[in-house]
PDB file of C-alpha atoms in Angstrom:
ATOM      1  CA  UNK A  11     -55.616 229.315 208.004  1.00  0.00           C
ATOM      2  CA  UNK A  12     -53.001 230.199 210.588  1.00  0.00           C
ATOM      3  CA  UNK A  13     -53.656 232.530 213.465  1.00  0.00           C
ATOM      4  CA  UNK A  14     -53.470 236.127 212.169  1.00  0.00           C
ATOM      5  CA  UNK A  15     -50.871 238.623 213.328  1.00  0.00           C
ATOM      6  CA  UNK A  16     -53.556 241.299 213.678  1.00  0.00           C
ATOM      7  CA  UNK A  17     -56.745 240.968 215.676  1.00  0.00           C
ATOM      8  CA  UNK A  18     -59.483 243.606 215.632  1.00  0.00           C
ATOM      9  CA  UNK A  19     -59.801 244.976 219.185  1.00  0.00           C
ATOM     10  CA  UNK A  20     -63.143 244.094 220.732  1.00  0.00           C
ATOM     11  CA  UNK A  21     -63.895 247.736 221.551  1.00  0.00           C
ATOM     12  CA  UNK A  22     -63.299 248.784 217.932  1.00  0.00           C
ATOM     13  CA  UNK A  23     -65.463 246.018 216.536  1.00  0.00           C
ATOM     14  CA  UNK A  24     -68.225 246.873 219.013  1.00  0.00           C
ATOM     15  CA  UNK A  25     -67.945 250.556 218.114  1.00  0.00           C
ATOM     16  CA  UNK A  26     -68.583 249.709 214.472  1.00  0.00           C
ATOM     17  CA  UNK A  27     -71.503 247.465 215.452  1.00  0.00           C
ATOM     18  CA  UNK A  28     -72.952 250.188 217.669  1.00  0.00           C
ATOM     19  CA  UNK A  29     -72.682 252.940 215.077  1.00  0.00           C
ATOM     20  CA  UNK A  30     -74.158 250.646 212.469  1.00  0.00           C
ATOM     21  CA  UNK A  31     -77.060 249.813 214.779  1.00  0.00           C
ATOM     22  CA  UNK A  32     -77.811 253.491 215.376  1.00  0.00           C
ATOM     23  CA  UNK A  33     -77.588 254.322 211.674  1.00  0.00           C
ATOM     24  CA  UNK A  34     -79.788 251.391 210.668  1.00  0.00           C
ATOM     25  CA  UNK A  35     -82.460 252.217 213.236  1.00  0.00           C
ATOM     26  CA  UNK A  36     -82.574 255.857 212.151  1.00  0.00           C
ATOM     27  CA  UNK A  37     -82.973 254.716 208.540  1.00  0.00           C
ATOM     28  CA  UNK A  38     -85.817 252.347 209.408  1.00  0.00           C
ATOM     29  CA  UNK A  39     -87.572 254.891 211.633  1.00  0.00           C
ATOM     30  CA  UNK A  40     -88.087 257.251 208.711  1.00  0.00           C
ATOM     31  CA  UNK A  41     -90.566 255.042 206.868  1.00  0.00           C
ATOM     32  CA  UNK A  42     -94.253 255.934 206.841  1.00  0.00           C
ATOM     33  CA  UNK A  43     -97.440 254.445 205.428  1.00  0.00           C
ATOM     34  CA  UNK A  44     -97.415 250.752 204.595  1.00  0.00           C
ATOM     35  CA  UNK A  45     -93.658 250.484 205.088  1.00  0.00           C
ATOM     36  CA  UNK A  46     -93.705 251.817 208.658  1.00  0.00           C
ATOM     37  CA  UNK A  47     -92.126 249.494 211.217  1.00  0.00           C
ATOM     38  CA  UNK A  48     -92.847 248.741 214.856  1.00  0.00           C
ATOM     39  CA  UNK A  49     -90.132 248.674 217.513  1.00  0.00           C
ATOM     40  CA  UNK A  50     -89.176 245.086 216.707  1.00  0.00           C
ATOM     41  CA  UNK A  51     -88.851 245.835 213.000  1.00  0.00           C
ATOM     42  CA  UNK A  52     -86.681 248.880 213.618  1.00  0.00           C
ATOM     43  CA  UNK A  53     -84.517 246.898 216.038  1.00  0.00           C
ATOM     44  CA  UNK A  54     -84.048 244.089 213.501  1.00  0.00           C
ATOM     45  CA  UNK A  55     -82.938 246.518 210.786  1.00  0.00           C
ATOM     46  CA  UNK A  56     -80.519 248.180 213.217  1.00  0.00           C
ATOM     47  CA  UNK A  57     -79.104 244.825 214.284  1.00  0.00           C
ATOM     48  CA  UNK A  58     -78.735 243.740 210.652  1.00  0.00           C
ATOM     49  CA  UNK A  59     -76.758 246.874 209.773  1.00  0.00           C
ATOM     50  CA  UNK A  60     -74.660 246.603 212.938  1.00  0.00           C
ATOM     51  CA  UNK A  61     -73.803 242.923 212.602  1.00  0.00           C
ATOM     52  CA  UNK A  62     -74.200 242.227 208.886  1.00  0.00           C
ATOM     53  CA  UNK A  63     -70.799 243.489 207.802  1.00  0.00           C
ATOM     54  CA  UNK A  64     -68.930 241.424 210.365  1.00  0.00           C
ATOM     55  CA  UNK A  65     -70.927 238.299 209.541  1.00  0.00           C
ATOM     56  CA  UNK A  66     -70.187 238.597 205.821  1.00  0.00           C
ATOM     57  CA  UNK A  67     -66.514 239.344 206.479  1.00  0.00           C
ATOM     58  CA  UNK A  68     -65.946 236.281 208.646  1.00  0.00           C
ATOM     59  CA  UNK A  69     -67.992 233.957 206.419  1.00  0.00           C
ATOM     60  CA  UNK A  70     -65.863 234.956 203.410  1.00  0.00           C
ATOM     61  CA  UNK A  71     -62.754 234.294 205.514  1.00  0.00           C
ATOM     62  CA  UNK A  72     -64.030 230.859 206.471  1.00  0.00           C
ATOM     63  CA  UNK A  73     -64.089 231.809 210.157  1.00  0.00           C
ATOM     64  CA  UNK A  74     -66.720 231.418 212.848  1.00  0.00           C
ATOM     65  CA  UNK A  75     -68.295 234.911 212.897  1.00  0.00           C
ATOM     66  CA  UNK A  76     -66.853 236.998 215.727  1.00  0.00           C
ATOM     67  CA  UNK A  77     -70.333 238.406 216.285  1.00  0.00           C
ATOM     68  CA  UNK A  78     -71.469 234.936 217.396  1.00  0.00           C
ATOM     69  CA  UNK A  79     -68.599 234.320 219.797  1.00  0.00           C
ATOM     70  CA  UNK A  80     -69.445 236.984 222.353  1.00  0.00           C
ATOM     71  CA  UNK A  81     -72.638 238.175 224.024  1.00  0.00           C
ATOM     72  CA  UNK A  82     -71.553 241.778 223.566  1.00  0.00           C
ATOM     73  CA  UNK A  83     -72.127 242.014 219.808  1.00  0.00           C
ATOM     74  CA  UNK A  84     -75.850 241.289 219.851  1.00  0.00           C
ATOM     75  CA  UNK A  85     -76.360 243.276 223.048  1.00  0.00           C
ATOM     76  CA  UNK A  86     -74.503 246.256 221.589  1.00  0.00           C
ATOM     77  CA  UNK A  87     -76.364 246.109 218.269  1.00  0.00           C
ATOM     78  CA  UNK A  88     -79.735 245.822 220.015  1.00  0.00           C
ATOM     79  CA  UNK A  89     -79.015 248.643 222.463  1.00  0.00           C
ATOM     80  CA  UNK A  90     -77.681 250.883 219.690  1.00  0.00           C
ATOM     81  CA  UNK A  91     -80.713 250.162 217.507  1.00  0.00           C
ATOM     82  CA  UNK A  92     -83.092 251.109 220.321  1.00  0.00           C
ATOM     83  CA  UNK A  93     -81.066 254.261 221.002  1.00  0.00           C
ATOM     84  CA  UNK A  94     -81.152 255.175 217.315  1.00  0.00           C
ATOM     85  CA  UNK A  95     -84.905 254.664 217.247  1.00  0.00           C
ATOM     86  CA  UNK A  96     -85.463 256.863 220.290  1.00  0.00           C
ATOM     87  CA  UNK A  97     -83.224 259.617 218.918  1.00  0.00           C
ATOM     88  CA  UNK A  98     -84.420 259.320 215.309  1.00  0.00           C
ATOM     89  CA  UNK A  99     -86.616 262.402 215.609  1.00  0.00           C
ATOM     90  CA  UNK A 100     -83.628 264.477 216.687  1.00  0.00           C
ATOM     91  CA  UNK A 101     -81.070 263.067 214.258  1.00  0.00           C
ATOM     92  CA  UNK A 102     -83.390 263.115 211.255  1.00  0.00           C
ATOM     93  CA  UNK A 103     -83.372 266.911 211.517  1.00  0.00           C
ATOM     94  CA  UNK A 104     -79.587 266.840 211.385  1.00  0.00           C
ATOM     95  CA  UNK A 105     -78.976 265.443 207.910  1.00  0.00           C
ATOM     96  CA  UNK A 106     -75.241 266.089 208.133  1.00  0.00           C
ATOM     97  CA  UNK A 107     -74.985 263.847 211.190  1.00  0.00           C
ATOM     98  CA  UNK A 108     -76.676 260.979 209.356  1.00  0.00           C
ATOM     99  CA  UNK A 109     -74.432 261.349 206.292  1.00  0.00           C
ATOM    100  CA  UNK A 110     -71.242 261.457 208.368  1.00  0.00           C
ATOM    101  CA  UNK A 111     -72.362 258.531 210.530  1.00  0.00           C
ATOM    102  CA  UNK A 112     -73.143 256.469 207.439  1.00  0.00           C
ATOM    103  CA  UNK A 113     -69.750 257.306 205.940  1.00  0.00           C
ATOM    104  CA  UNK A 114     -67.886 256.339 209.120  1.00  0.00           C
ATOM    105  CA  UNK A 115     -69.781 253.041 209.414  1.00  0.00           C
ATOM    106  CA  UNK A 116     -68.924 252.140 205.804  1.00  0.00           C
ATOM    107  CA  UNK A 117     -65.297 253.044 206.413  1.00  0.00           C
ATOM    108  CA  UNK A 118     -65.013 251.028 209.613  1.00  0.00           C
ATOM    109  CA  UNK A 119     -66.517 247.831 208.215  1.00  0.00           C
ATOM    110  CA  UNK A 120     -64.421 248.125 205.065  1.00  0.00           C
ATOM    111  CA  UNK A 121     -61.220 248.744 207.005  1.00  0.00           C
ATOM    112  CA  UNK A 122     -61.850 245.936 209.482  1.00  0.00           C
ATOM    113  CA  UNK A 123     -62.681 243.510 206.687  1.00  0.00           C
ATOM    114  CA  UNK A 124     -59.601 244.349 204.623  1.00  0.00           C
ATOM    115  CA  UNK A 125     -57.230 244.432 207.592  1.00  0.00           C
ATOM    116  CA  UNK A 126     -58.464 241.096 208.915  1.00  0.00           C
ATOM    117  CA  UNK A 127     -58.221 239.504 205.474  1.00  0.00           C
ATOM    118  CA  UNK A 128     -54.647 240.732 205.023  1.00  0.00           C
ATOM    119  CA  UNK A 129     -53.765 239.479 208.497  1.00  0.00           C
ATOM    120  CA  UNK A 130     -54.975 236.017 207.508  1.00  0.00           C
ATOM    121  CA  UNK A 131     -52.639 236.075 204.506  1.00  0.00           C
ATOM    122  CA  UNK A 132     -55.280 236.781 201.869  1.00  0.00           C
ATOM    123  CA  UNK A 133     -53.748 238.440 198.746  1.00  0.00           C
ATOM    124  CA  UNK A 134     -54.386 242.194 198.408  1.00  0.00           C
ATOM    125  CA  UNK A 135     -57.056 242.107 195.658  1.00  0.00           C
ATOM    126  CA  UNK A 136     -59.274 239.490 197.371  1.00  0.00           C
ATOM    127  CA  UNK A 137     -58.680 241.297 200.675  1.00  0.00           C
ATOM    128  CA  UNK A 138     -60.060 244.507 199.171  1.00  0.00           C
ATOM    129  CA  UNK A 139     -63.026 242.558 197.817  1.00  0.00           C
ATOM    130  CA  UNK A 140     -63.757 241.155 201.278  1.00  0.00           C
ATOM    131  CA  UNK A 141     -63.488 244.645 202.771  1.00  0.00           C
ATOM    132  CA  UNK A 142     -65.931 246.130 200.271  1.00  0.00           C
ATOM    133  CA  UNK A 143     -68.376 243.254 200.815  1.00  0.00           C
ATOM    134  CA  UNK A 144     -68.194 243.859 204.561  1.00  0.00           C
ATOM    135  CA  UNK A 145     -68.723 247.592 204.057  1.00  0.00           C
ATOM    136  CA  UNK A 146     -71.803 247.309 201.838  1.00  0.00           C
ATOM    137  CA  UNK A 147     -73.121 243.965 203.069  1.00  0.00           C
ATOM    138  CA  UNK A 148     -75.216 245.339 205.896  1.00  0.00           C
ATOM    139  CA  UNK A 149     -76.903 247.791 203.549  1.00  0.00           C
ATOM    140  CA  UNK A 150     -77.664 245.041 201.027  1.00  0.00           C
ATOM    141  CA  UNK A 151     -79.241 242.861 203.734  1.00  0.00           C
ATOM    142  CA  UNK A 152     -81.230 245.873 204.961  1.00  0.00           C
ATOM    143  CA  UNK A 153     -82.611 246.587 201.495  1.00  0.00           C
ATOM    144  CA  UNK A 154     -83.539 242.939 201.012  1.00  0.00           C
ATOM    145  CA  UNK A 155     -85.413 242.827 204.325  1.00  0.00           C
ATOM    146  CA  UNK A 156     -87.228 246.065 203.526  1.00  0.00           C
ATOM    147  CA  UNK A 157     -88.091 244.993 199.980  1.00  0.00           C
ATOM    148  CA  UNK A 158     -86.206 247.995 198.576  1.00  0.00           C
ATOM    149  CA  UNK A 159     -84.039 248.258 195.445  1.00  0.00           C
ATOM    150  CA  UNK A 160     -80.468 247.383 196.394  1.00  0.00           C
ATOM    151  CA  UNK A 161     -78.798 250.759 196.851  1.00  0.00           C
ATOM    152  CA  UNK A 162     -75.378 249.837 195.436  1.00  0.00           C
ATOM    153  CA  UNK A 163     -76.977 248.683 192.172  1.00  0.00           C
ATOM    154  CA  UNK A 164     -78.464 252.083 191.324  1.00  0.00           C
ATOM    155  CA  UNK A 165     -77.299 255.636 190.686  1.00  0.00           C
ATOM    156  CA  UNK A 166     -75.956 256.841 193.990  1.00  0.00           C
ATOM    157  CA  UNK A 167     -73.208 258.737 195.737  1.00  0.00           C
ATOM    158  CA  UNK A 168     -70.161 256.485 195.294  1.00  0.00           C
ATOM    159  CA  UNK A 169     -71.301 254.131 198.068  1.00  0.00           C
ATOM    160  CA  UNK A 170     -69.222 251.072 197.140  1.00  0.00           C
ATOM    161  CA  UNK A 171     -66.583 253.147 195.343  1.00  0.00           C
ATOM    162  CA  UNK A 172     -65.791 255.072 198.534  1.00  0.00           C
ATOM    163  CA  UNK A 173     -65.411 251.783 200.411  1.00  0.00           C
ATOM    164  CA  UNK A 174     -63.239 250.400 197.619  1.00  0.00           C
ATOM    165  CA  UNK A 175     -60.924 253.411 197.727  1.00  0.00           C
ATOM    166  CA  UNK A 176     -60.417 253.103 201.467  1.00  0.00           C
ATOM    167  CA  UNK A 177     -59.893 249.344 201.290  1.00  0.00           C
ATOM    168  CA  UNK A 178     -57.454 249.696 198.390  1.00  0.00           C
ATOM    169  CA  UNK A 179     -55.441 252.259 200.347  1.00  0.00           C
ATOM    170  CA  UNK A 180     -55.128 249.801 203.232  1.00  0.00           C
ATOM    171  CA  UNK A 181     -53.916 247.018 200.949  1.00  0.00           C
ATOM    172  CA  UNK A 182     -51.389 249.262 199.202  1.00  0.00           C
ATOM    173  CA  UNK A 183     -50.143 250.795 202.447  1.00  0.00           C
ATOM    174  CA  UNK A 184     -49.730 247.345 203.975  1.00  0.00           C
ATOM    175  CA  UNK A 185     -47.726 246.224 200.943  1.00  0.00           C
ATOM    176  CA  UNK A 186     -45.475 249.245 201.506  1.00  0.00           C
ATOM    177  CA  UNK A 187     -44.867 248.096 205.116  1.00  0.00           C
ATOM    178  CA  UNK A 188     -47.111 250.637 206.831  1.00  0.00           C
ATOM    179  CA  UNK A 189     -48.421 249.253 210.150  1.00  0.00           C
ATOM    180  CA  UNK A 190     -51.833 247.715 209.509  1.00  0.00           C
ATOM    181  CA  UNK A 191     -53.473 249.592 212.374  1.00  0.00           C
ATOM    182  CA  UNK A 192     -52.356 252.973 211.028  1.00  0.00           C
ATOM    183  CA  UNK A 193     -53.340 251.956 207.495  1.00  0.00           C
ATOM    184  CA  UNK A 194     -56.822 250.958 208.731  1.00  0.00           C
ATOM    185  CA  UNK A 195     -57.333 254.302 210.474  1.00  0.00           C
ATOM    186  CA  UNK A 196     -56.326 256.250 207.383  1.00  0.00           C
ATOM    187  CA  UNK A 197     -58.464 253.936 205.235  1.00  0.00           C
ATOM    188  CA  UNK A 198     -61.521 254.782 207.336  1.00  0.00           C
ATOM    189  CA  UNK A 199     -60.814 258.479 206.874  1.00  0.00           C
ATOM    190  CA  UNK A 200     -60.348 258.071 203.104  1.00  0.00           C
ATOM    191  CA  UNK A 201     -63.672 256.235 202.756  1.00  0.00           C
ATOM    192  CA  UNK A 202     -65.559 258.685 204.952  1.00  0.00           C
ATOM    193  CA  UNK A 203     -64.197 261.768 203.177  1.00  0.00           C
ATOM    194  CA  UNK A 204     -64.990 260.416 199.700  1.00  0.00           C
ATOM    195  CA  UNK A 205     -68.479 259.381 200.769  1.00  0.00           C
ATOM    196  CA  UNK A 206     -69.298 262.730 202.428  1.00  0.00           C
ATOM    197  CA  UNK A 207     -67.947 264.751 199.502  1.00  0.00           C
ATOM    198  CA  UNK A 208     -69.848 262.584 197.026  1.00  0.00           C
ATOM    199  CA  UNK A 209     -73.112 263.107 198.896  1.00  0.00           C
ATOM    200  CA  UNK A 210     -72.470 266.823 199.368  1.00  0.00           C
ATOM    201  CA  UNK A 211     -71.723 267.444 195.684  1.00  0.00           C
ATOM    202  CA  UNK A 212     -74.055 264.753 194.270  1.00  0.00           C
ATOM    203  CA  UNK A 213     -71.241 262.876 192.543  1.00  0.00           C
ATOM    204  CA  UNK A 214     -71.781 259.441 191.008  1.00  0.00           C
ATOM    205  CA  UNK A 215     -70.111 257.262 188.413  1.00  0.00           C
ATOM    206  CA  UNK A 216     -70.114 258.838 184.901  1.00  0.00           C
ATOM    207  CA  UNK A 217     -71.495 255.694 183.268  1.00  0.00           C
ATOM    208  CA  UNK A 218     -74.453 255.674 185.631  1.00  0.00           C
ATOM    209  CA  UNK A 219     -75.157 259.355 185.058  1.00  0.00           C
ATOM    210  CA  UNK A 220     -75.085 258.962 181.262  1.00  0.00           C
ATOM    211  CA  UNK A 221     -77.510 256.051 181.384  1.00  0.00           C
ATOM    212  CA  UNK A 222     -79.778 258.021 183.692  1.00  0.00           C
ATOM    213  CA  UNK A 223     -79.744 261.095 181.450  1.00  0.00           C
ATOM    214  CA  UNK A 224     -80.438 258.981 178.352  1.00  0.00           C
ATOM    215  CA  UNK A 225     -83.397 257.341 180.113  1.00  0.00           C
ATOM    216  CA  UNK A 226     -84.835 260.715 181.117  1.00  0.00           C
ATOM    217  CA  UNK A 227     -84.303 262.121 177.626  1.00  0.00           C
ATOM    218  CA  UNK A 228     -86.046 259.113 176.057  1.00  0.00           C
ATOM    219  CA  UNK A 229     -88.983 259.351 178.438  1.00  0.00           C
ATOM    220  CA  UNK A 230     -89.424 263.059 177.838  1.00  0.00           C
ATOM    221  CA  UNK A 231     -89.101 262.744 174.050  1.00  0.00           C
ATOM    222  CA  UNK A 232     -85.800 264.606 173.851  1.00  0.00           C
ATOM    223  CA  UNK A 233     -84.318 261.681 171.893  1.00  0.00           C
ATOM    224  CA  UNK A 234     -85.970 259.071 169.713  1.00  0.00           C
ATOM    225  CA  UNK A 235     -86.387 255.524 170.978  1.00  0.00           C
ATOM    226  CA  UNK A 236     -85.227 253.086 168.291  1.00  0.00           C
ATOM    227  CA  UNK A 237     -87.076 249.776 168.442  1.00  0.00           C
ATOM    228  CA  UNK A 238     -85.625 246.650 166.754  1.00  0.00           C
ATOM    229  CA  UNK A 239     -87.312 245.594 163.541  1.00  0.00           C
ATOM    230  CA  UNK A 240     -88.735 249.021 162.713  1.00  0.00           C
ATOM    231  CA  UNK A 241     -87.353 250.955 159.740  1.00  0.00           C
ATOM    232  CA  UNK A 242     -87.009 254.666 160.346  1.00  0.00           C
TER     233      UNK A 242
END
């Protein structure tokens, strides 16, 4: 690939890494019982959230991960994870802060992934795919490490959909000749707003909600469960 016309500023990339590290550490700090983590475990989860999106983005682009080309990425992720762990008690009482922080982190990784892909000449649809993978990748790695069900595979609050909307806006705006930096900023806002509204109003995909309601109805006896091979 040729050298891209757009390069993510180091401070912006580090900001996303730092916010992701804080958010990941706060998530990990909330576990109790057998799933509780020590300082190292919390730090690893924070680092994975902070750096995972960038790693996935650059691997899909066939590039040496930016997070491995500077000392600052790992230092920032580690410091942010420790800060998030120390402040977890405070932030966990401020649920709105956690929701907004999560939404911004998703938006930033999605926007950076899409913008970088477009800058490398990737077509719009694959560029959006790369952006969404970067946005949700850290969360997937986190769930795998924690032995949890992968969040984007279950009924939720438009986690990947919010990222997809923001990434799609960036691709469309870029095709309409909007400066990529401005498009990325607006894309972050679009993702964050959709994510926050979805969480606030408990909105999820209709197909998922119908399947969930049918499952509950079947388990509670509200509808009959038809088994193959049995004549009713």
